[in-house]
Every structure is written in C-alpha cells, then in structure tokens.
Coordinates of C-alpha atoms in Angstrom, one line a residue:
M1 CA 24.5 50.9 -12.3
K2 CA 26.6 52.3 -9.5
S3 CA 24.5 54.8 -7.5
T4 CA 25.7 58.2 -6.3
L5 CA 27.1 58.5 -2.8
S6 CA 24.8 59.0 0.2
A7 CA 25.3 62.2 2.3
R8 CA 27.1 60.2 4.9
Q9 CA 29.4 58.6 2.3
R10 CA 30.2 62.0 0.8
L11 CA 31.2 63.2 4.3
E12 CA 33.4 60.2 4.8
L13 CA 35.0 60.7 1.4
R14 CA 35.7 64.4 2.1
A15 CA 37.3 63.5 5.4
A16 CA 39.4 60.8 3.8
R17 CA 40.5 63.1 1.0
L18 CA 41.4 65.8 3.5
L19 CA 43.7 63.3 5.4
C20 CA 45.2 62.3 2.0
T21 CA 46.3 65.9 1.4
L22 CA 48.2 66.2 4.6
P23 CA 52.0 66.2 4.4
P24 CA 53.4 62.6 4.7
R25 CA 55.0 63.4 8.1
A26 CA 51.7 64.6 9.5
Q27 CA 50.0 61.4 8.2
V28 CA 52.5 59.2 9.9
R29 CA 52.2 61.2 13.2
L30 CA 48.4 60.9 13.1
S31 CA 48.6 57.2 12.6
G32 CA 50.1 57.0 16.1
R33 CA 53.1 54.9 14.9
P34 CA 56.5 55.4 13.5
P35 CA 57.0 54.8 9.8
V36 CA 56.3 51.1 8.9
R37 CA 59.3 49.4 7.3
V38 CA 59.2 45.8 6.4
D39 CA 61.5 43.8 4.1
G40 CA 63.3 46.9 2.9
Q41 CA 60.1 48.7 2.0
T42 CA 58.3 51.7 3.6
L43 CA 54.5 51.8 3.7
E44 CA 53.1 54.8 2.0
P45 CA 52.1 57.4 4.7
D46 CA 48.5 57.9 3.5
L47 CA 47.9 54.1 3.6
Q48 CA 49.5 53.9 7.0
L49 CA 47.1 56.5 8.2
A50 CA 44.1 54.8 6.5
L51 CA 45.0 51.4 8.1
S52 CA 45.2 53.2 11.5
V53 CA 41.7 54.8 11.0
L54 CA 40.2 51.4 10.1
E55 CA 41.7 49.8 13.1
R56 CA 40.3 52.5 15.4
R57 CA 36.9 52.1 14.0
G58 CA 36.8 48.5 15.2
A59 CA 34.6 47.2 12.5
P60 CA 34.1 43.4 12.6
P61 CA 36.4 41.5 10.3
L62 CA 34.7 40.2 7.1
E63 CA 35.5 36.6 7.9
T64 CA 33.3 36.8 11.0
M65 CA 30.2 37.6 8.9
P66 CA 28.0 35.5 6.8
P67 CA 28.9 35.9 3.1
A68 CA 25.8 38.1 2.3
E69 CA 26.8 40.5 5.1
A70 CA 30.4 40.5 4.1
R71 CA 29.4 41.5 0.6
E72 CA 27.3 44.4 1.8
A73 CA 30.1 45.6 4.1
Y74 CA 32.5 45.5 1.2
R75 CA 30.1 47.4 -1.0
R76 CA 29.8 50.2 1.6
Q77 CA 33.6 50.3 2.0
T78 CA 34.4 50.6 -1.7
A79 CA 31.6 53.1 -2.3
V80 CA 33.6 55.5 -0.2
S81 CA 37.2 54.4 -1.1
G82 CA 36.4 54.5 -4.9
G83 CA 35.3 58.1 -4.8
E84 CA 33.1 60.0 -7.2
P85 CA 32.6 58.3 -10.6
V86 CA 35.2 59.3 -13.2
P87 CA 33.5 60.2 -16.5
V88 CA 34.1 58.0 -19.5
G89 CA 32.5 57.9 -23.0
A90 CA 29.5 55.7 -22.0
V91 CA 28.6 53.1 -19.4
R92 CA 25.8 50.6 -19.7
D93 CA 24.8 47.4 -17.9
L94 CA 24.1 44.3 -19.9
T95 CA 24.3 40.5 -19.7
V96 CA 26.8 38.1 -21.1
Q97 CA 26.9 34.3 -21.4
G98 CA 28.4 32.5 -18.5
A99 CA 29.1 28.8 -18.0
E100 CA 25.6 28.0 -16.8
G101 CA 23.5 31.0 -17.7
R102 CA 23.5 34.7 -18.2
L103 CA 25.8 36.9 -16.1
S104 CA 25.5 40.6 -15.3
A105 CA 28.2 42.8 -16.8
R106 CA 29.0 46.4 -17.3
H107 CA 30.5 48.0 -20.5
Y108 CA 32.6 51.1 -20.3
A109 CA 33.3 52.8 -23.6
P110 CA 36.3 55.2 -24.0
D111 CA 35.8 58.8 -25.0
E112 CA 38.6 59.0 -27.5
P113 CA 38.7 59.7 -31.3
G114 CA 39.6 57.0 -33.7
G115 CA 39.0 53.4 -33.1
P116 CA 38.0 50.7 -32.9
H117 CA 39.7 50.6 -29.5
P118 CA 40.8 47.4 -27.7
L119 CA 38.6 45.5 -25.3
V120 CA 39.6 44.5 -21.8
V121 CA 37.5 41.8 -20.1
F122 CA 37.8 42.5 -16.4
F123 CA 37.2 40.2 -13.5
H124 CA 36.9 41.8 -10.0
G125 CA 38.7 40.7 -6.8
G126 CA 37.1 39.6 -3.6
G127 CA 38.4 36.2 -2.8
F128 CA 35.8 34.6 -5.1
V129 CA 33.2 35.4 -2.3
I130 CA 32.6 39.1 -2.3
G131 CA 32.8 41.9 -4.9
D132 CA 30.6 42.9 -7.8
L133 CA 30.3 45.4 -10.6
D134 CA 29.8 48.3 -8.2
T135 CA 32.8 47.5 -5.9
H136 CA 35.1 47.8 -8.9
D137 CA 33.4 50.5 -10.8
A138 CA 36.0 53.2 -9.9
P139 CA 39.1 51.3 -11.1
C140 CA 37.3 50.1 -14.3
R141 CA 36.5 53.7 -15.1
L142 CA 40.1 54.7 -14.7
L143 CA 41.2 51.7 -16.8
C144 CA 38.8 52.7 -19.5
R145 CA 39.8 56.3 -19.5
H146 CA 43.6 56.0 -19.2
A147 CA 44.1 52.8 -21.2
G148 CA 41.9 54.1 -24.0
A149 CA 40.1 50.8 -24.1
H150 CA 36.6 49.4 -23.8
V151 CA 36.2 47.6 -20.5
L152 CA 33.7 44.8 -20.0
A153 CA 33.4 44.0 -16.3
V154 CA 31.9 40.6 -15.6
D155 CA 29.9 39.6 -12.5
Y156 CA 30.9 36.0 -12.2
R157 CA 29.2 33.6 -9.8
L158 CA 30.5 33.7 -6.2
A159 CA 31.2 31.1 -3.5
P160 CA 30.0 29.5 -1.3
E161 CA 26.8 29.3 -3.4
H162 CA 28.9 28.5 -6.4
P163 CA 32.3 27.0 -5.4
F164 CA 35.2 26.1 -7.6
P165 CA 35.4 25.9 -10.5
A166 CA 32.3 28.1 -11.2
A167 CA 34.3 31.4 -11.2
V168 CA 36.9 30.3 -13.7
E169 CA 34.3 28.5 -15.9
D170 CA 32.3 31.8 -16.0
G171 CA 35.5 33.6 -16.9
R172 CA 36.2 31.4 -19.8
A173 CA 32.6 31.7 -21.1
A174 CA 32.6 35.4 -20.7
F175 CA 35.8 35.8 -22.6
R176 CA 34.4 33.7 -25.5
W177 CA 31.3 35.9 -25.4
A178 CA 33.5 39.0 -25.6
L179 CA 35.4 37.7 -28.6
A180 CA 32.1 37.0 -30.4
H181 CA 30.5 40.3 -29.5
A182 CA 33.4 42.7 -29.5
A183 CA 32.4 44.4 -32.7
E184 CA 28.9 44.9 -31.4
L185 CA 30.4 46.8 -28.4
G186 CA 32.3 49.0 -30.8
A187 CA 35.6 47.4 -29.9
D188 CA 38.4 45.9 -31.9
A189 CA 37.7 42.2 -32.1
D190 CA 41.3 41.4 -32.9
R191 CA 42.6 43.0 -29.6
V192 CA 40.7 41.5 -26.7
A193 CA 42.6 41.3 -23.4
V194 CA 41.8 39.9 -19.9
A195 CA 42.5 41.6 -16.6
G196 CA 41.6 41.2 -13.0
D197 CA 42.8 42.0 -9.5
S198 CA 43.4 39.4 -6.7
A199 CA 40.8 36.6 -7.3
G200 CA 40.0 38.2 -10.6
G201 CA 43.7 38.1 -11.5
N202 CA 43.5 34.3 -10.9
I203 CA 40.6 34.1 -13.3
A204 CA 42.3 36.2 -16.0
A205 CA 45.5 34.1 -15.7
V206 CA 43.6 30.8 -15.9
V207 CA 41.6 32.0 -18.9
S208 CA 44.9 32.8 -20.7
W209 CA 46.6 29.6 -19.6
Q210 CA 43.6 27.4 -20.7
A211 CA 43.3 29.2 -24.1
A212 CA 47.0 28.4 -24.7
R213 CA 46.5 24.7 -23.9
E214 CA 43.4 24.3 -26.0
G215 CA 44.3 26.4 -29.0
G216 CA 41.9 28.7 -30.7
S217 CA 41.3 32.3 -29.8
A218 CA 43.3 33.7 -26.9
P219 CA 43.7 37.0 -25.1
V220 CA 46.3 39.3 -26.7
L221 CA 47.3 40.5 -23.2
Q222 CA 46.7 39.5 -19.5
V223 CA 46.8 42.3 -16.9
L224 CA 47.2 40.7 -13.5
V225 CA 47.0 43.0 -10.5
Y226 CA 48.2 41.3 -7.3
P227 CA 46.9 37.9 -8.6
A228 CA 46.2 34.9 -6.5
T229 CA 48.3 32.2 -8.2
N230 CA 49.1 29.6 -5.6
M231 CA 46.4 28.4 -3.2
A232 CA 48.4 25.3 -2.3
E233 CA 51.1 26.8 -0.1
H234 CA 52.0 29.9 1.8
T235 CA 55.0 32.1 0.8
R236 CA 57.3 34.4 2.7
S237 CA 55.1 37.4 2.0
H238 CA 52.1 35.5 3.6
E239 CA 54.2 35.4 6.8
L240 CA 55.4 39.0 6.6
F241 CA 52.2 40.7 5.7
G242 CA 49.4 38.3 6.9
G243 CA 48.4 40.7 9.7
G244 CA 47.8 44.4 9.9
F245 CA 47.8 45.2 6.2
L246 CA 44.0 44.7 5.3
L247 CA 44.2 41.3 3.7
T248 CA 44.9 39.0 6.7
R249 CA 45.7 35.3 6.8
E250 CA 42.4 34.7 8.5
L251 CA 40.5 36.4 5.7
L252 CA 42.5 34.4 3.1
E253 CA 41.7 31.2 4.9
W254 CA 38.0 32.1 5.0
F255 CA 37.9 32.9 1.3
A256 CA 39.6 29.6 0.5
A257 CA 37.2 27.6 2.7
Q258 CA 34.3 29.1 0.8
Y259 CA 35.7 28.7 -2.7
V260 CA 38.0 25.7 -2.7
A261 CA 35.4 23.6 -0.8
G262 CA 37.3 20.3 -0.8
A263 CA 38.9 20.6 -4.2
D264 CA 42.6 19.9 -4.7
P265 CA 44.3 23.3 -4.1
S266 CA 47.2 22.3 -6.5
D267 CA 44.7 22.1 -9.4
P268 CA 46.1 24.7 -11.9
R269 CA 42.7 26.3 -12.1
L270 CA 43.2 27.2 -8.5
S271 CA 47.0 27.5 -8.4
V272 CA 48.0 28.4 -11.9
L273 CA 51.6 28.9 -10.7
R274 CA 51.6 25.0 -10.5
A275 CA 50.6 24.5 -14.2
G276 CA 53.2 22.3 -15.7
N277 CA 53.5 24.3 -18.9
L278 CA 52.9 28.1 -19.2
S279 CA 54.3 28.4 -22.7
G280 CA 51.9 30.1 -25.2
A281 CA 50.1 32.1 -22.6
A282 CA 49.3 35.7 -23.4
P283 CA 52.0 38.4 -22.8
A284 CA 51.5 39.7 -19.3
L285 CA 51.6 42.8 -17.2
V286 CA 51.9 41.6 -13.6
V287 CA 51.5 44.1 -10.8
T288 CA 52.2 43.4 -7.1
A289 CA 52.1 45.5 -3.9
G290 CA 55.0 45.4 -1.5
F291 CA 52.8 45.0 1.7
D292 CA 50.6 42.3 0.3
P293 CA 50.5 38.6 1.3
L294 CA 50.1 37.7 -2.4
R295 CA 53.2 39.6 -3.4
D296 CA 55.6 36.7 -3.7
E297 CA 53.2 34.3 -5.6
G298 CA 52.4 37.1 -8.1
E299 CA 56.1 37.7 -8.8
A300 CA 56.8 33.9 -8.9
Y301 CA 54.1 33.7 -11.6
A302 CA 55.8 36.4 -13.6
D303 CA 59.0 34.5 -13.3
G304 CA 57.3 31.3 -14.4
L305 CA 55.9 33.0 -17.5
R306 CA 59.3 34.4 -18.4
A307 CA 60.9 31.0 -18.0
A308 CA 58.3 29.7 -20.4
G309 CA 59.2 32.3 -23.0
V310 CA 56.2 34.6 -22.4
P311 CA 56.9 38.3 -22.6
V312 CA 56.3 39.8 -19.1
V313 CA 56.3 43.3 -17.6
L314 CA 56.5 43.1 -13.8
R315 CA 55.8 46.2 -11.7
R316 CA 56.0 46.1 -7.9
F317 CA 54.6 49.2 -6.0
P318 CA 56.7 48.7 -2.9
G319 CA 54.8 51.0 -0.5
L320 CA 51.2 49.8 -1.4
I321 CA 48.9 47.2 0.2
H322 CA 46.5 44.7 -1.2
S323 CA 43.2 46.3 -2.5
F324 CA 44.9 49.6 -3.5
F325 CA 43.0 49.1 -6.7
N326 CA 39.8 50.0 -4.9
A327 CA 41.3 53.0 -3.0
V328 CA 41.5 55.4 -6.0
G329 CA 39.1 57.9 -4.4
T330 CA 40.8 58.2 -1.0
S331 CA 44.5 57.5 -1.6
R332 CA 46.6 59.6 -4.0
V333 CA 49.3 57.0 -4.3
S334 CA 46.8 54.3 -5.1
R335 CA 45.1 56.4 -7.8
E336 CA 48.5 57.2 -9.4
A337 CA 49.3 53.5 -9.4
V338 CA 46.1 52.6 -11.1
I339 CA 46.6 55.3 -13.7
E340 CA 50.1 54.0 -14.3
I341 CA 48.8 50.5 -14.7
A342 CA 46.2 51.8 -17.2
G343 CA 48.9 53.6 -19.1
A344 CA 51.1 50.5 -19.3
T345 CA 48.1 48.6 -20.6
R346 CA 47.5 51.2 -23.3
A347 CA 51.1 50.9 -24.4
L348 CA 51.1 47.1 -24.4
L349 CA 47.8 46.8 -26.3
A350 CA 49.0 49.3 -28.9
G351 CA 51.6 46.7 -30.1
R352 CA 49.5 43.6 -30.0
G353 CA 48.2 41.6 -32.9
S354 CA 45.0 39.5 -33.2
S355 CA 43.1 37.6 -30.6
R356 CA 42.0 35.2 -33.3
A357 CA 43.5 31.8 -34.0

C-alpha cells in the first residue's frame, strides 16, 4: 500500500503547490524563458515552470541508471508529484493471475450509492521498465472517485528482466481474471473496461485488439492516455518534442532497448497501430498531450479505429506534456485533465453493454 509522504517530500509538495498557485505570467517569468510555443500550441505555464525546476536540479536522466535505480528514482518523483492520497471508498492490495504466475494488484472501490459499478482494469505507464502500483496510485484514486468505477491496477512484469511479450501477456491474463472475479470485487461483471497510460495504454489497446481477434469476452471500453502505439517508426511529434519535455528520445530508445530486446518492432503487440484489422475493438477514449513525442501515434491510432468502424472519442490537451497523469498533486491543469478524463470515462461506461460474449 502506498505509504504517506516523508517530511522532505511534504516540504517539496508544499513548494510545488505554492508555485502552482502563482499567476501564469509569474510562472513563465520564474521559468527564465518566454512562453513556449510549438506547432501552434502553448505550453501550460505551471508545466513550463516545473520543467525549468527539474532542469535546474540537474538530476541524472533515468536512461543513465540501471533499471532498479531508475525505478526507485521514479517512485521518489511520483510520490511528490502525485500529492496526498485522495480518499475513495476502500483500497486493498491483492494478487491476480498473470501469464506465468501471480501478480500484485490494487483494488480501489468507489464511495457511491447504488451499484454494482463498472470495473476498470488499469495498466501503469513507465516504458515497460519502470512504474508500479505506487507510482500510479494518485491517478487511480482520481479515476475511481470521478468515474464512479472500481479500478483494478495491475503490477505486470517489467523489462529487462521480463522483455516482450511478458507485459502484454500479463495484461491479457489479468483482464481475464478481472472478468471472472468482478462480482467478488463488488463490480458489474458485464461492464469491465481496460485503461492505461503510455506503455500501459499500449497494453490496454493490445488487450482490446486481441480480444476482438479471438472472440469471447472483450472490454466494453478502452481508455488510452497518450498510448504507445507504434514502436516501429518515429513520427513528427517525436522530432518536435523529443527533447526538453520530460519524455526524451534518449529515454524512449532506452525503454525500447530493454523491452523490445530483438523482437520485430512492427509486431502488432508492440505497434498495435500496424495491426491489419482493428474492427471489433472496444469503443475508445483516446487522450493525447500536445507536447508529447507520442502525440501523433496516439491520434493516428484513434484515426485507425475510426476507419475500422470503432466508436472513438479523441481528446488532445494541447498545453500538456507526457506524464501529466502523474502530476495531479503539483499541477492544477494536470489534475483538471485527469478529472475530465475520469468524467468522460463515467459517461462512456454508463451507456455500455456487456463484456460477455
């Protein structure tokens, strides 16, 4: 279970929140740069200041660390950026069945009357190398609270210890477990969705695509937050935003080297955008960030789903960066975006039918 913040982390959180409350003009001035405008978009001032603060700290890039150290650094970072835990109905840790053994998971139950409420199986981001239940505790709580849904966060196996296809195979197994055990969690077994951010968005998309190919039970909705959908080629947004906006081209290459590990990057389980047939996939909410290298491939995937006849809601947050999903405790605009995503998830799930074949 996510621990409370240390005294130092609380101090860092207070400082970040104070900076977040400053007027936008003051935030830009403190960043030491003029407003950042790229591709017709303006970077949100609080994120411009946050990126400037990170640069001044001079912390070593994650890709220069061994994976174990990178994971710990990411935990420390998200412990502060996620803020204090948002209360929900109940939270408990458990295990679910993965592809090759049990996986740690965390169940968030909503504090709402009525029910049973839908279940969202969530896969965290982190390039398939870093991230865990704690790094994404904050957004999962907001999703539970504002979507009015149970959330089951899954701690799938990470590379390089477990390279491709371990993560997607664990995702498929965990989704099947959720379908079989939804009622035990107090959720509606006929409304089971998948969701994820970044690498987790890849897993959620692949789970949905493979369910459509194989028949049988499938998600009623896929919520893809800046998903990785094309590891076989770079897009224009990779060139525009591959430096200076947190997720760099060097970090992307490091993630790919750990996870892909010699596999064919055009395999649809790595690059679901390249799947020949997307018809029958679950209806989708696709979310992108304007200053994100993954922006264009996420939007291309939304276009591909639409072309295949899949209902899609696409929402770009033009002034946000990759990883805003983890900045809900220190960035007002990021928190508002996640709450909006959760509200859209609630609305879409309200009109969905059965997950069962």
